[in-house]
Amino acid sequence: GYHADRWKKLLLPCGSPTKAYFDTSDQDPFCMYNYLLDITTWNKSIRRGFIKVKITDYAGNTVESQMNSEASTFQQYKRVKVLTGFHQDIEKIAKISLTFSTKSLIGPKHKLRILQMKLKSLNNPKR
């Protein structure tokens, strides 16, 4: 791991705010396995919301991604790429499930119709 105090001088140059991003989770063992979800939708109207991904291996082991902090915008026939992270790595994926949410308690429920979807491991790109 990295100790934040070693980066203090680099993170605060001239008093201006600086952001640092590390690919870790908040749970032990703190490693994250990142995937790029590439989706093309065919809804006629624009949908804005969050996608949670669940992957399952052939033995039935399941791991669920964390929901992204920023909503994605889905338009008809437009590709959207979403970075997802998992606490565990699943080597041979048997099943992929997606959950679309607007995080709105008021208003109608919307479906996101998927035309095409690809899930690519960024840690192991040959998968």
PDB file of N, CA, C and O in Angstrom, residues 48-52 67-71 100-106:
ATOM      1  N   ARG A  48     -31.343   8.266 -17.621  1.00  0.00           N
ATOM      2  CA  ARG A  48     -30.202   8.682 -16.812  1.00  0.00           C
ATOM      3  C   ARG A  48     -30.272   7.914 -15.502  1.00  0.00           C
ATOM      4  O   ARG A  48     -31.298   7.916 -14.831  1.00  0.00           O
ATOM      5  N   GLY A  49     -29.164   7.236 -15.158  1.00  0.00           N
ATOM      6  CA  GLY A  49     -29.191   6.459 -13.936  1.00  0.00           C
ATOM      7  C   GLY A  49     -27.894   5.722 -13.681  1.00  0.00           C
ATOM      8  O   GLY A  49     -26.857   6.010 -14.266  1.00  0.00           O
ATOM      9  N   PHE A  50     -27.989   4.743 -12.796  1.00  0.00           N
ATOM     10  CA  PHE A  50     -26.840   4.007 -12.298  1.00  0.00           C
ATOM     11  C   PHE A  50     -26.996   2.533 -12.640  1.00  0.00           C
ATOM     12  O   PHE A  50     -28.102   2.008 -12.622  1.00  0.00           O
ATOM     13  N   ILE A  51     -25.875   1.867 -12.916  1.00  0.00           N
ATOM     14  CA  ILE A  51     -25.902   0.435 -13.219  1.00  0.00           C
ATOM     15  C   ILE A  51     -25.048  -0.299 -12.198  1.00  0.00           C
ATOM     16  O   ILE A  51     -23.919   0.100 -11.915  1.00  0.00           O
ATOM     17  N   LYS A  52     -25.625  -1.366 -11.660  1.00  0.00           N
ATOM     18  CA  LYS A  52     -24.900  -2.267 -10.768  1.00  0.00           C
ATOM     19  C   LYS A  52     -24.748  -3.587 -11.523  1.00  0.00           C
ATOM     20  O   LYS A  52     -25.697  -4.065 -12.129  1.00  0.00           O
ATOM     21  N   MET A  67     -22.033   0.562  -6.798  1.00  0.00           N
ATOM     22  CA  MET A  67     -22.726   1.486  -7.687  1.00  0.00           C
ATOM     23  C   MET A  67     -21.869   2.734  -7.877  1.00  0.00           C
ATOM     24  O   MET A  67     -21.280   3.244  -6.937  1.00  0.00           O
ATOM     25  N   ASN A  68     -21.785   3.190  -9.117  1.00  0.00           N
ATOM     26  CA  ASN A  68     -20.989   4.381  -9.423  1.00  0.00           C
ATOM     27  C   ASN A  68     -21.566   5.597  -8.722  1.00  0.00           C
ATOM     28  O   ASN A  68     -22.760   5.693  -8.486  1.00  0.00           O
ATOM     29  N   SER A  69     -20.691   6.560  -8.415  1.00  0.00           N
ATOM     30  CA  SER A  69     -21.142   7.760  -7.709  1.00  0.00           C
ATOM     31  C   SER A  69     -21.809   8.758  -8.645  1.00  0.00           C
ATOM     32  O   SER A  69     -22.553   9.617  -8.205  1.00  0.00           O
ATOM     33  N   GLU A  70     -21.532   8.659  -9.951  1.00  0.00           N
ATOM     34  CA  GLU A  70     -22.133   9.576 -10.913  1.00  0.00           C
ATOM     35  C   GLU A  70     -23.050   8.811 -11.860  1.00  0.00           C
ATOM     36  O   GLU A  70     -22.708   7.733 -12.332  1.00  0.00           O
ATOM     37  N   ALA A  71     -24.199   9.402 -12.159  1.00  0.00           N
ATOM     38  CA  ALA A  71     -25.157   8.767 -13.070  1.00  0.00           C
ATOM     39  C   ALA A  71     -24.628   8.817 -14.498  1.00  0.00           C
ATOM     40  O   ALA A  71     -23.918   9.740 -14.887  1.00  0.00           O
ATOM     41  N   PHE A 100     -30.504  -1.570 -13.248  1.00  0.00           N
ATOM     42  CA  PHE A 100     -30.535  -0.143 -13.577  1.00  0.00           C
ATOM     43  C   PHE A 100     -31.392   0.573 -12.546  1.00  0.00           C
ATOM     44  O   PHE A 100     -32.484   0.128 -12.217  1.00  0.00           O
ATOM     45  N   SER A 101     -30.886   1.682 -12.016  1.00  0.00           N
ATOM     46  CA  SER A 101     -31.612   2.445 -11.007  1.00  0.00           C
ATOM     47  C   SER A 101     -31.440   3.936 -11.262  1.00  0.00           C
ATOM     48  O   SER A 101     -30.363   4.397 -11.627  1.00  0.00           O
ATOM     49  N   THR A 102     -32.518   4.683 -11.044  1.00  0.00           N
ATOM     50  CA  THR A 102     -32.438   6.143 -11.132  1.00  0.00           C
ATOM     51  C   THR A 102     -32.204   6.747  -9.753  1.00  0.00           C
ATOM     52  O   THR A 102     -31.978   7.940  -9.631  1.00  0.00           O
ATOM     53  N   LYS A 103     -32.279   5.929  -8.726  1.00  0.00           N
ATOM     54  CA  LYS A 103     -32.158   6.338  -7.318  1.00  0.00           C
ATOM     55  C   LYS A 103     -33.235   7.340  -6.922  1.00  0.00           C
ATOM     56  O   LYS A 103     -33.090   8.073  -5.977  1.00  0.00           O
ATOM     57  N   SER A 104     -34.315   7.381  -7.671  1.00  0.00           N
ATOM     58  CA  SER A 104     -35.415   8.286  -7.381  1.00  0.00           C
ATOM     59  C   SER A 104     -36.529   7.511  -6.691  1.00  0.00           C
ATOM     60  O   SER A 104     -36.955   6.468  -7.179  1.00  0.00           O
ATOM     61  N   LEU A 105     -37.004   8.024  -5.584  1.00  0.00           N
ATOM     62  CA  LEU A 105     -38.102   7.384  -4.879  1.00  0.00           C
ATOM     63  C   LEU A 105     -39.455   7.810  -5.423  1.00  0.00           C
ATOM     64  O   LEU A 105     -40.458   7.152  -5.221  1.00  0.00           O
ATOM     65  N   ILE A 106     -39.460   8.964  -6.091  1.00  0.00           N
ATOM     66  CA  ILE A 106     -40.697   9.503  -6.648  1.00  0.00           C
ATOM     67  C   ILE A 106     -40.634   9.416  -8.171  1.00  0.00           C
ATOM     68  O   ILE A 106     -39.600   9.663  -8.770  1.00  0.00           O
TER      69      ILE A 106
END
